[in-house]
Short mmCIF file of C-alpha atoms in Angstrom, two decimals:
data_model
loop_
_atom_site.label_atom_id
_atom_site.label_comp_id
_atom_site.label_asym_id
_atom_site.label_seq_id
_atom_site.Cartn_x
_atom_site.Cartn_y
_atom_site.Cartn_z
CA UNK C 1 26.44 5.55 -2.92
CA UNK C 2 25.96 6.27 0.81
CA UNK C 3 22.62 5.32 2.31
CA UNK C 4 20.36 7.59 4.27
CA UNK C 5 20.66 7.49 8.05
CA UNK C 6 18.29 5.70 10.41
CA UNK C 7 14.58 5.99 9.81
CA UNK C 8 12.23 7.48 12.40
CA UNK C 9 10.55 4.83 14.50
CA UNK C 10 7.15 5.66 12.98
CA UNK C 11 7.74 7.27 9.58
CA UNK C 12 5.30 8.86 7.17
CA UNK C 13 5.92 7.24 3.78
CA UNK C 14 4.63 8.61 0.46
CA UNK C 15 3.89 5.98 -2.17
CA UNK C 16 4.78 6.86 -5.76
CA UNK C 17 3.35 4.84 -8.64
CA UNK C 18 5.90 5.94 -11.27
CA UNK C 19 3.76 5.20 -14.30
CA UNK C 20 1.21 7.75 -13.08
CA UNK C 21 3.38 10.40 -11.41
CA UNK C 22 5.00 12.63 -14.07
CA UNK C 23 5.93 12.02 -17.71
CA UNK C 24 9.08 13.84 -18.89
CA UNK C 25 9.41 12.11 -22.28
CA UNK C 26 5.99 12.63 -23.86
CA UNK C 27 4.97 8.98 -23.90
CA UNK C 28 1.85 9.36 -21.77
CA UNK C 29 3.48 7.30 -19.01
CA UNK C 30 5.39 8.59 -15.99
CA UNK C 31 9.08 7.88 -15.51
CA UNK C 32 11.88 8.04 -12.95
CA UNK C 33 13.16 11.49 -14.05
CA UNK C 34 9.61 12.71 -13.42
CA UNK C 35 9.80 11.46 -9.85
CA UNK C 36 13.19 13.11 -9.37
CA UNK C 37 11.86 16.41 -10.74
CA UNK C 38 9.12 16.49 -8.10
CA UNK C 39 11.06 15.29 -5.06
CA UNK C 40 11.14 18.85 -3.72
CA UNK C 41 7.34 18.81 -3.78
CA UNK C 42 7.24 15.49 -1.91
CA UNK C 43 9.74 16.70 0.68
CA UNK C 44 7.61 19.81 1.16
CA UNK C 45 4.74 17.64 2.39
CA UNK C 46 6.72 16.79 5.50
CA UNK C 47 7.07 13.04 4.86
CA UNK C 48 10.08 10.95 5.83
CA UNK C 49 10.50 8.86 2.73
CA UNK C 50 9.07 7.55 -0.51
CA UNK C 51 7.96 4.09 -1.54
CA UNK C 52 8.52 3.47 -5.25
CA UNK C 53 6.16 0.97 -6.83
CA UNK C 54 7.79 -1.37 -9.39
CA UNK C 55 9.90 0.19 -12.13
CA UNK C 56 11.55 -3.06 -13.24
CA UNK C 57 11.41 -4.59 -16.73
CA UNK C 58 8.00 -6.20 -17.05
CA UNK C 59 5.38 -7.18 -19.64
CA UNK C 60 2.99 -5.22 -17.40
CA UNK C 61 0.31 -7.89 -17.25
CA UNK C 62 -0.18 -6.96 -13.58
CA UNK C 63 0.84 -3.33 -13.33
CA UNK C 64 4.56 -4.05 -13.07
CA UNK C 65 4.23 -6.64 -10.31
CA UNK C 66 5.15 -9.28 -12.89
CA UNK C 67 8.90 -8.71 -12.94
CA UNK C 68 11.14 -9.97 -15.73
CA UNK C 69 14.44 -8.71 -14.24
CA UNK C 70 14.85 -7.67 -10.60
CA UNK C 71 18.12 -5.78 -11.19
CA UNK C 72 17.24 -3.38 -13.99
CA UNK C 73 14.90 -0.51 -14.91
CA UNK C 74 12.20 -0.85 -17.55
CA UNK C 75 13.01 1.36 -20.55
CA UNK C 76 9.66 3.11 -20.25
CA UNK C 77 10.82 4.47 -16.87
CA UNK C 78 14.44 5.28 -17.70
CA UNK C 79 17.78 3.76 -16.78
CA UNK C 80 19.78 2.71 -13.75
CA UNK C 81 21.55 6.08 -14.00
CA UNK C 82 18.14 7.74 -13.68
CA UNK C 83 17.45 5.63 -10.60
CA UNK C 84 20.79 6.60 -9.06
CA UNK C 85 20.04 10.28 -9.70
CA UNK C 86 16.66 9.88 -7.99
CA UNK C 87 18.22 8.32 -4.90
CA UNK C 88 20.94 10.97 -4.71
CA UNK C 89 18.44 13.83 -4.96
CA UNK C 90 16.14 12.22 -2.40
CA UNK C 91 19.00 11.93 0.06
CA UNK C 92 19.95 15.56 -0.54
CA UNK C 93 16.40 16.42 0.57
CA UNK C 94 16.59 14.15 3.64
CA UNK C 95 14.13 11.70 2.09
CA UNK C 96 14.65 7.98 2.43
CA UNK C 97 13.97 5.68 -0.51
CA UNK C 98 12.01 2.44 -0.19
CA UNK C 99 11.37 0.26 -3.23
CA UNK C 100 8.95 -2.56 -3.93
CA UNK C 101 10.49 -6.02 -3.82
CA UNK C 102 8.30 -8.74 -5.30
CA UNK C 103 9.78 -12.00 -4.03
CA UNK C 104 6.71 -14.22 -4.13
CA UNK C 105 6.76 -14.65 -7.91
CA UNK C 106 8.22 -13.44 -11.18
CA UNK C 107 6.93 -12.94 -14.69
CA UNK C 108 6.95 -16.04 -16.85
CA UNK C 109 9.17 -14.01 -19.20
CA UNK C 110 11.91 -14.00 -16.53
CA UNK C 111 15.11 -15.77 -17.53
CA UNK C 112 14.83 -17.98 -14.45
CA UNK C 113 11.49 -19.35 -15.60
CA UNK C 114 12.75 -20.24 -19.06
CA UNK C 115 15.62 -22.16 -17.47
CA UNK C 116 13.35 -23.87 -14.96
CA UNK C 117 10.89 -24.86 -17.67
CA UNK C 118 13.78 -26.47 -19.55
CA UNK C 119 14.99 -28.17 -16.34
CA UNK C 120 18.36 -26.47 -16.66
CA UNK C 121 20.74 -27.52 -13.91
CA UNK C 122 20.43 -25.29 -10.85
CA UNK C 123 17.03 -24.00 -11.93
CA UNK C 124 14.91 -27.17 -11.88
CA UNK C 125 13.11 -26.25 -8.65
CA UNK C 126 13.33 -22.46 -8.62
CA UNK C 127 9.54 -22.48 -9.06
CA UNK C 128 6.86 -24.72 -7.55
CA UNK C 129 6.30 -27.66 -9.88
CA UNK C 130 4.01 -30.58 -9.16
CA UNK C 131 2.86 -33.69 -10.97
CA UNK C 132 -0.81 -34.03 -11.88
CA UNK C 133 -3.19 -36.29 -10.01
CA UNK C 134 -3.88 -39.67 -11.60
CA UNK C 135 -6.87 -38.22 -13.44
CA UNK C 136 -4.74 -35.36 -14.83
CA UNK C 137 -6.24 -32.73 -12.55
CA UNK C 138 -4.16 -30.21 -10.54
CA UNK C 139 -2.53 -31.41 -7.31
CA UNK C 140 -4.90 -29.38 -5.09
CA UNK C 141 -8.03 -27.24 -5.13
CA UNK C 142 -6.11 -24.04 -4.42
CA UNK C 143 -7.33 -20.85 -6.06
CA UNK C 144 -5.41 -17.73 -7.02
CA UNK C 145 -6.28 -14.28 -5.65
CA UNK C 146 -8.01 -13.75 -8.98
CA UNK C 147 -10.38 -16.63 -8.24
CA UNK C 148 -9.09 -19.09 -10.83
CA UNK C 149 -7.28 -22.39 -10.38
CA UNK C 150 -3.83 -21.68 -8.93
CA UNK C 151 -2.17 -24.29 -11.15
CA UNK C 152 -1.08 -23.90 -14.77
CA UNK C 153 -0.23 -26.89 -16.93
CA UNK C 154 3.10 -26.78 -18.81
CA UNK C 155 3.37 -29.53 -21.44
CA UNK C 156 7.13 -29.01 -21.79
CA UNK C 157 7.64 -30.34 -18.24
CA UNK C 158 4.40 -32.34 -18.09
CA UNK C 159 3.81 -30.68 -14.73
CA UNK C 160 1.71 -28.00 -13.11
CA UNK C 161 3.25 -24.76 -11.85
CA UNK C 162 1.75 -22.83 -8.93
CA UNK C 163 0.68 -19.21 -9.28
CA UNK C 164 -1.12 -17.26 -6.55
CA UNK C 165 -1.94 -14.32 -8.80
CA UNK C 166 -2.04 -14.51 -12.62
CA UNK C 167 -1.00 -17.64 -14.56
CA UNK C 168 1.88 -15.58 -15.98
CA UNK C 169 3.22 -14.98 -12.43
CA UNK C 170 4.73 -18.32 -11.35
CA UNK C 171 5.53 -18.63 -7.64
CA UNK C 172 9.12 -18.90 -6.50
CA UNK C 173 10.02 -21.93 -4.40
CA UNK C 174 11.00 -20.55 -1.00
CA UNK C 175 11.88 -24.03 0.24
CA UNK C 176 14.86 -23.88 -2.14
CA UNK C 177 18.01 -22.34 -0.63
CA UNK C 178 19.29 -21.43 -4.09
CA UNK C 179 16.28 -19.17 -4.51
CA UNK C 180 17.20 -17.34 -1.31
CA UNK C 181 20.78 -16.94 -2.50
CA UNK C 182 19.49 -15.24 -5.65
CA UNK C 183 17.08 -13.06 -3.67
CA UNK C 184 19.91 -12.03 -1.37
CA UNK C 185 21.95 -10.90 -4.38
CA UNK C 186 18.97 -8.84 -5.59
CA UNK C 187 18.59 -7.24 -2.17
CA UNK C 188 22.28 -6.35 -1.95
CA UNK C 189 22.24 -4.97 -5.51
CA UNK C 190 19.69 -2.31 -4.50
CA UNK C 191 21.19 -1.66 -1.09
CA UNK C 192 24.51 -0.97 -2.78
CA UNK C 193 22.72 1.61 -4.96
CA UNK C 194 21.60 3.50 -1.86
CA UNK C 195 18.13 2.09 -1.24
CA UNK C 196 17.05 2.60 2.38
CA UNK C 197 14.28 0.04 2.68
CA UNK C 198 11.93 -2.40 1.02
CA UNK C 199 8.21 -2.94 0.79
CA UNK C 200 7.66 -6.67 0.41
CA UNK C 201 4.75 -7.49 -1.84
CA UNK C 202 2.51 -10.40 -0.76
CA UNK C 203 4.93 -11.28 2.04
CA UNK C 204 2.43 -13.67 3.65
CA UNK C 205 2.23 -15.82 0.50
CA UNK C 206 5.79 -17.15 0.29
CA UNK C 207 5.21 -20.53 1.96
CA UNK C 208 2.65 -23.28 1.48
CA UNK C 209 1.91 -26.86 2.48
CA UNK C 210 4.45 -29.01 0.56
CA UNK C 211 1.89 -31.82 0.55
CA UNK C 212 -0.57 -29.62 -1.39
CA UNK C 213 -3.52 -30.49 0.84
CA UNK C 214 -6.87 -29.07 -0.25
CA UNK C 215 -8.23 -25.96 1.44
CA UNK C 216 -11.55 -26.47 3.24
CA UNK C 217 -14.60 -24.32 2.45
CA UNK C 218 -14.74 -21.02 4.32
CA UNK C 219 -17.48 -20.52 6.87
CA UNK C 220 -19.85 -17.71 5.95
CA UNK C 221 -18.44 -15.38 8.62
CA UNK C 222 -14.88 -16.11 7.49
CA UNK C 223 -15.70 -15.59 3.82
CA UNK C 224 -17.19 -12.19 4.57
CA UNK C 225 -13.86 -11.00 6.00
CA UNK C 226 -11.66 -12.16 3.12
CA UNK C 227 -10.83 -9.13 0.92
CA UNK C 228 -12.37 -9.06 -2.51
CA UNK C 229 -15.80 -9.08 -4.11
CA UNK C 230 -18.16 -11.73 -2.79
CA UNK C 231 -18.38 -13.29 -6.26
CA UNK C 232 -14.64 -14.06 -6.28
CA UNK C 233 -14.29 -17.81 -5.60
CA UNK C 234 -11.10 -17.08 -3.63
CA UNK C 235 -13.36 -15.96 -0.78
CA UNK C 236 -15.08 -19.37 -0.77
CA UNK C 237 -12.06 -21.15 0.75
CA UNK C 238 -10.36 -21.01 4.12
CA UNK C 239 -6.73 -20.49 3.13
CA UNK C 240 -4.96 -22.70 5.64
CA UNK C 241 -2.77 -24.77 3.30
CA UNK C 242 -1.85 -22.43 0.42
CA UNK C 243 -0.81 -19.65 2.81
CA UNK C 244 1.29 -20.42 5.90
CA UNK C 245 1.73 -17.15 7.82
CA UNK C 246 3.80 -18.62 10.65
CA UNK C 247 6.45 -19.92 8.26
CA UNK C 248 6.38 -16.62 6.37
CA UNK C 249 6.78 -14.65 9.60
CA UNK C 250 9.81 -16.72 10.57
CA UNK C 251 11.28 -16.02 7.13
CA UNK C 252 11.12 -12.31 7.98
CA UNK C 253 14.32 -12.93 9.93
CA UNK C 254 16.01 -13.98 6.70
CA UNK C 255 14.68 -10.87 4.96
CA UNK C 256 16.21 -8.78 7.75
CA UNK C 257 19.56 -10.53 7.35
CA UNK C 258 19.48 -9.85 3.61
CA UNK C 259 18.58 -6.16 3.97
CA UNK C 260 20.72 -5.26 6.97
CA UNK C 261 19.85 -3.76 10.36
CA UNK C 262 19.36 -0.15 9.21
CA UNK C 263 16.93 -0.85 6.34
CA UNK C 264 13.25 -0.10 6.93
CA UNK C 265 11.20 -3.17 6.06
CA UNK C 266 7.46 -3.01 5.40
CA UNK C 267 5.31 -6.02 4.61
CA UNK C 268 2.00 -6.31 2.78
CA UNK C 269 -0.17 -8.60 4.91
CA UNK C 270 -2.85 -10.53 3.00
CA UNK C 271 -4.52 -12.67 5.63
CA UNK C 272 -8.10 -11.49 5.83
CA UNK C 273 -9.57 -11.98 9.32
CA UNK C 274 -6.15 -12.88 10.79
CA UNK C 275 -4.35 -9.78 9.50
CA UNK C 276 -3.68 -8.13 12.87
CA UNK C 277 -2.38 -11.27 14.51
CA UNK C 278 -0.22 -12.09 11.49
CA UNK C 279 1.21 -8.56 11.38
CA UNK C 280 2.25 -8.88 15.01
CA UNK C 281 4.18 -12.06 14.15
CA UNK C 282 5.98 -10.41 11.24
CA UNK C 283 7.19 -7.35 13.13
CA UNK C 284 9.66 -6.99 15.96
CA UNK C 285 13.37 -7.36 16.65
CA UNK C 286 15.23 -9.01 13.76
CA UNK C 287 12.07 -9.10 11.61
CA UNK C 288 10.13 -6.42 9.74
CA UNK C 289 9.72 -2.91 11.09
CA UNK C 290 6.08 -2.68 10.08
CA UNK C 291 3.23 -4.34 8.25
CA UNK C 292 0.01 -3.09 6.74
CA UNK C 293 -3.26 -4.85 6.07
CA UNK C 294 -6.50 -3.99 4.37
CA UNK C 295 -8.75 -3.76 7.45
CA UNK C 296 -9.20 0.02 7.69
CA UNK C 297 -9.46 0.80 3.94
CA UNK C 298 -11.76 -2.18 3.36
CA UNK C 299 -14.07 -1.72 6.35
CA UNK C 300 -13.90 2.06 6.59
CA UNK C 301 -13.02 4.45 9.43
CA UNK C 302 -15.41 3.97 12.36
CA UNK C 303 -15.37 3.56 16.13
CA UNK C 304 -16.30 -0.10 15.72
CA UNK C 305 -13.40 -0.82 13.36
CA UNK C 306 -10.87 1.08 15.48
CA UNK C 307 -12.01 -0.64 18.67
CA UNK C 308 -11.68 -4.04 17.02
CA UNK C 309 -8.19 -3.25 15.70
CA UNK C 310 -6.91 -1.71 18.93
CA UNK C 311 -8.21 -4.62 20.99
CA UNK C 312 -6.45 -7.12 18.77
CA UNK C 313 -3.26 -5.07 18.49
CA UNK C 314 -2.80 -4.56 22.24
CA UNK C 315 0.75 -3.21 22.61
CA UNK C 316 2.04 -4.48 19.28
CA UNK C 317 4.40 -2.27 17.32
CA UNK C 318 4.59 -1.86 13.57
CA UNK C 319 0.90 -1.69 12.67
CA UNK C 320 0.74 0.80 9.81
CA UNK C 321 -2.23 3.07 9.15
CA UNK C 322 -3.37 3.93 5.63
CA UNK C 323 -6.47 4.65 3.57
CA UNK C 324 -5.18 4.70 -0.01
CA UNK C 325 -2.89 2.65 -2.24
CA UNK C 326 -2.45 1.47 -5.83
CA UNK C 327 -4.64 -1.56 -5.02
CA UNK C 328 -7.58 0.14 -3.34
CA UNK C 329 -10.38 2.44 -4.44
CA UNK C 330 -9.64 6.03 -3.39
CA UNK C 331 -10.93 6.60 0.15
CA UNK C 332 -12.42 10.01 -0.59
CA UNK C 333 -14.70 8.26 -3.08
CA UNK C 334 -15.31 5.14 -0.98
CA UNK C 335 -16.12 6.91 2.29
CA UNK C 336 -16.94 10.39 1.04
CA UNK C 337 -18.40 12.30 -1.85
CA UNK C 338 -15.06 12.79 -3.60
CA UNK C 339 -14.93 16.46 -2.59
CA UNK C 340 -12.43 18.62 -0.72
CA UNK C 341 -14.33 18.73 2.59
CA UNK C 342 -14.41 14.95 2.89
CA UNK C 343 -10.75 14.73 1.86
CA UNK C 344 -9.81 17.06 4.74
CA UNK C 345 -11.96 15.10 7.19
CA UNK C 346 -10.19 11.86 6.28
CA UNK C 347 -6.81 13.60 6.46
CA UNK C 348 -7.49 14.88 9.98
CA UNK C 349 -8.46 11.38 11.06
CA UNK C 350 -5.52 9.59 9.43
CA UNK C 351 -2.78 12.04 10.41
CA UNK C 352 -3.73 11.75 14.09
CA UNK C 353 -3.24 7.98 14.28
CA UNK C 354 -0.07 6.92 16.13
CA UNK C 355 2.41 4.66 14.39
CA UNK C 356 3.70 4.55 10.81
CA UNK C 357 1.56 6.15 8.07
CA UNK C 358 1.30 5.51 4.35
CA UNK C 359 0.08 8.16 1.90
CA UNK C 360 -0.58 7.48 -1.77
CA UNK C 361 0.22 10.05 -4.45
CA UNK C 362 -2.68 12.42 -5.04
CA UNK C 363 -4.24 11.68 -1.66
CA UNK C 364 -2.89 15.02 -0.45
CA UNK C 365 -4.87 16.73 -3.23
CA UNK C 366 -8.12 14.94 -2.48
CA UNK C 367 -7.79 13.09 -5.78
CA UNK C 368 -10.97 11.05 -6.28
CA UNK C 369 -11.38 7.67 -7.91
CA UNK C 370 -11.30 7.89 -11.70
CA UNK C 371 -14.62 6.75 -13.11
CA UNK C 372 -13.59 4.53 -16.01
CA UNK C 373 -15.53 2.71 -18.68
CA UNK C 374 -14.73 -0.95 -19.19
CA UNK C 375 -12.98 -0.22 -22.50
CA UNK C 376 -10.58 2.09 -20.60
CA UNK C 377 -9.48 -0.58 -18.12
CA UNK C 378 -6.11 -2.29 -18.36
CA UNK C 379 -5.98 -4.04 -14.98
CA UNK C 380 -6.80 -7.77 -15.15
CA UNK C 381 -8.56 -7.87 -11.78
CA UNK C 382 -10.75 -4.88 -12.59
CA UNK C 383 -11.61 -6.40 -15.96
CA UNK C 384 -12.41 -9.79 -14.47
CA UNK C 385 -14.76 -8.40 -11.80
CA UNK C 386 -16.26 -5.47 -13.69
CA UNK C 387 -18.37 -3.71 -12.53
CA UNK C 388 -18.20 -5.04 -8.94
CA UNK C 389 -14.51 -4.29 -8.41
CA UNK C 390 -12.92 -1.40 -10.28
CA UNK C 391 -10.56 -0.13 -7.60
CA UNK C 392 -7.10 -0.61 -9.05
CA UNK C 393 -7.10 1.26 -12.37
CA UNK C 394 -9.23 4.07 -10.95
CA UNK C 395 -6.85 4.58 -8.04
CA UNK C 396 -3.84 4.64 -10.37
CA UNK C 397 -5.09 7.51 -12.54
CA UNK C 398 -2.27 10.00 -13.22
CA UNK C 399 -1.36 12.84 -10.88
CA UNK C 400 -2.65 16.31 -11.78
CA UNK C 401 0.04 19.01 -11.59
CA UNK C 402 -1.87 21.95 -13.13
CA UNK C 403 -4.92 22.64 -15.31
CA UNK C 404 -3.27 22.49 -18.74
CA UNK C 405 -4.46 20.12 -21.43
CA UNK C 406 -4.42 17.32 -22.39
CA UNK C 407 -3.31 15.81 -19.09
CA UNK C 408 -3.22 18.45 -16.32
CA UNK C 409 0.56 18.78 -16.43
CA UNK C 410 1.16 15.04 -16.08
CA UNK C 411 2.15 14.63 -19.74
CA UNK C 412 2.14 16.46 -23.06
CA UNK C 413 0.62 13.32 -24.58
CA UNK C 414 -2.64 11.51 -23.96
CA UNK C 415 -2.14 9.77 -20.58
CA UNK C 416 -2.14 6.00 -20.32
CA UNK C 417 -5.23 6.25 -18.09
CA UNK C 418 -7.83 9.05 -18.00
CA UNK C 419 -7.26 11.75 -15.40
CA UNK C 420 -9.20 12.12 -12.16
CA UNK C 421 -9.09 15.82 -11.30
CA UNK C 422 -9.57 16.81 -7.66
CA UNK C 423 -12.28 19.35 -6.79
CA UNK C 424 -9.69 22.05 -6.02
CA UNK C 425 -7.51 21.29 -9.04
CA UNK C 426 -3.95 20.09 -9.38
CA UNK C 427 -0.82 20.93 -7.45
CA UNK C 428 -0.35 24.39 -8.99
CA UNK C 429 -3.89 25.49 -8.13
CA UNK C 430 -3.73 24.11 -4.60
CA UNK C 431 -0.30 25.59 -3.93
CA UNK C 432 -1.89 29.01 -4.44
CA UNK C 433 -4.86 28.31 -2.15
CA UNK C 434 -4.25 28.40 1.64
CA UNK C 435 -7.60 26.64 2.15
CA UNK C 436 -6.77 23.73 -0.18
CA UNK C 437 -6.61 20.06 0.70
CA UNK C 438 -2.87 20.20 -0.01
CA UNK C 439 -2.37 23.02 2.50
CA UNK C 440 -4.41 21.09 5.07
CA UNK C 441 -2.31 17.93 4.66
CA UNK C 442 0.88 19.92 5.13
CA UNK C 443 -0.52 21.53 8.27
CA UNK C 444 -1.79 18.24 9.71
CA UNK C 445 1.51 16.44 9.07
CA UNK C 446 3.50 19.33 10.58
CA UNK C 447 1.35 19.29 13.73
CA UNK C 448 1.62 15.52 13.93
CA UNK C 449 5.40 15.86 13.86
CA UNK C 450 5.62 18.83 16.24
CA UNK C 451 3.28 17.25 18.81
CA UNK C 452 4.95 13.84 18.58
CA UNK C 453 1.67 12.09 17.79
CA UNK C 454 3.38 9.25 15.94
CA UNK C 455 4.60 7.98 19.33
CA UNK C 456 1.37 8.67 21.25
CA UNK C 457 -0.80 6.18 23.08
CA UNK C 458 -4.40 6.11 21.90
CA UNK C 459 -7.56 5.87 24.02
CA UNK C 460 -10.77 5.32 22.09
CA UNK C 461 -13.88 7.00 23.51
CA UNK C 462 -17.58 6.41 22.97
CA UNK C 463 -19.13 8.49 20.20
CA UNK C 464 -22.47 8.76 18.40
CA UNK C 465 -23.11 6.70 15.29
CA UNK C 466 -20.95 7.70 12.30
CA UNK C 467 -18.57 9.57 14.63
CA UNK C 468 -15.11 8.82 16.01
CA UNK C 469 -13.50 10.27 19.13
CA UNK C 470 -10.18 9.39 20.77
CA UNK C 471 -7.44 10.87 22.95
CA UNK C 472 -3.73 10.81 22.29
CA UNK C 473 -1.18 11.02 25.10
CA UNK C 474 2.47 11.92 24.61
CA UNK C 475 4.10 12.43 27.99
CA UNK C 476 2.05 15.15 29.69
CA UNK C 477 0.53 16.27 26.40
CA UNK C 478 -3.07 15.27 25.65
CA UNK C 479 -4.77 15.78 22.28
CA UNK C 480 -8.45 15.09 21.65
CA UNK C 481 -9.43 14.06 18.12
CA UNK C 482 -12.96 13.83 16.79
CA UNK C 483 -14.43 13.14 13.37
CA UNK C 484 -18.09 13.65 12.52
CA UNK C 485 -18.82 11.52 9.48
CA UNK C 486 -22.57 11.94 9.87
CA UNK C 487 -24.86 14.35 8.08
CA UNK C 488 -25.78 16.34 11.21
CA UNK C 489 -23.84 18.59 13.64
CA UNK C 490 -22.44 16.81 16.69
CA UNK C 491 -21.23 17.92 20.11
CA UNK C 492 -17.89 16.11 20.31
CA UNK C 493 -15.53 18.66 21.87
CA UNK C 494 -13.90 17.95 25.23
CA UNK C 495 -15.74 19.48 28.20
CA UNK C 496 -12.69 20.79 30.00
CA UNK C 497 -10.46 23.63 28.94
CA UNK C 498 -9.12 22.93 25.48
CA UNK C 499 -7.64 24.77 22.54
CA UNK C 500 -8.79 23.86 19.05
CA UNK C 501 -5.58 23.41 17.04
CA UNK C 502 -6.85 21.87 13.79
CA UNK C 503 -10.23 21.91 12.10
CA UNK C 504 -11.60 21.08 8.69
CA UNK C 505 -14.62 23.40 9.06
CA UNK C 506 -15.54 26.26 11.43
CA UNK C 507 -17.67 25.21 14.43
CA UNK C 508 -21.38 24.88 13.70
CA UNK C 509 -23.91 27.17 15.48
CA UNK C 510 -25.04 25.53 18.69
CA UNK C 511 -22.54 22.71 18.27
CA UNK C 512 -18.82 22.26 17.81
CA UNK C 513 -18.42 19.86 14.91
CA UNK C 514 -20.33 20.38 11.65
CA UNK C 515 -21.38 17.47 9.44
CA UNK C 516 -18.55 15.75 7.56
CA UNK C 517 -15.76 17.43 9.51
CA UNK C 518 -13.01 16.74 12.04
CA UNK C 519 -10.97 18.65 14.61
CA UNK C 520 -8.10 18.32 17.08
CA UNK C 521 -8.00 19.95 20.53
CA UNK C 522 -5.02 20.43 22.82
CA UNK C 523 -6.10 19.77 26.40
CA UNK C 524 -4.74 21.57 29.42
CA UNK C 525 -4.66 18.30 31.32
CA UNK C 526 -5.54 14.66 30.80
#
């Protein structure tokens, strides 16, 4: 199957979580034919490609990121023929297809793990095995992202196996060339099926100190910047031995060789306070095209956060902007009231940022975070840190396509997670409303494309508290952007001649930017 042509330098990529997108079989879970059916809708947003979250065979202990077979489709989602049909239709619509590749670990139900556990020839060291200390304790004090000991004892081998996530997700041994040979075959398998790019899960976690030295305690300031609730012990350590970003960044060259020069490669950067610097090391010629980190979604949109990021980024390429994903509480609920006005304000801010953009399904509707009871949760992290961290299941609530029951057009069955209906309804309702969040996203993305803002340079300006103001320059074109996230009107418009080209609310009397609103102006000169 022919692959899609070159990607734009700074694409807009729409993330699809297949289990929550559209169910065509009446199981209450989304599937690949459901994605294919709605590709016209996705293309109509004005995005350049899609990112498909895992659809591989999996016991689904960690939302599909515990893969049991990297070269197949889980039966709940369909077949390889369904995948091929999805890729073909996407290419017909000029959409590129990126898929999740989880190369840090597998499920412990993977055939490789069974062979490694049995010390079968060629598989002995596919995973990271280590002998116990003399007292029987694990070889180091390392903790998983879930806050538990990162070592699991396996009596069959009388050894510990390393896992950086759940115990059922053993880490692959990236110091083993045979592992890379197998990963290369996986990469080529999907490239040969027409895949245009890969999103590498946990790409900063591949390498570690082979001597298994203990991590030191994290200083208070460092701990505060490590993503996760403050009661997660993972934040108590400085992760300098279990995570080696320099070695991982160098390995990005191998990932590029595997994928080929025309594939778009995006990395998930999990390095807390060093995320910007690590992203810069991962991206560039012969490495990844882009990386994304949790800074903006975790800390929230503000002048302070943007100034910090821009100062650290300098002229680096590949920094990707985003507010929503399958791992993060919905931004309209985190930084807003969950309503349409705040959804538009965040859209105006995000769509103006130069560089690659990520959108998560439902974001364009203003879909809020699903408010779930503990008995409704299925995600292990949400369950472990209830009620302090409930971001993942709530963000993954199914997409609303209309207002029919029982599941707003997502399924004819009871959905696998409760719905989270946006203020202005599902896709059908918002398609009919020119003032909807959906219409606003389409307009903002079209203007971003027409004005060339993805390639702009950005100049941050001073602004009152809870406000953001910056200028974008593309050649001789200058665009002023302002967001008023406060509860009072603010005078944030440029003083010289300017044309307002995008607004989330009409100007306020005696001011130019009402509370909880944003606008773009086209300047006559810089």
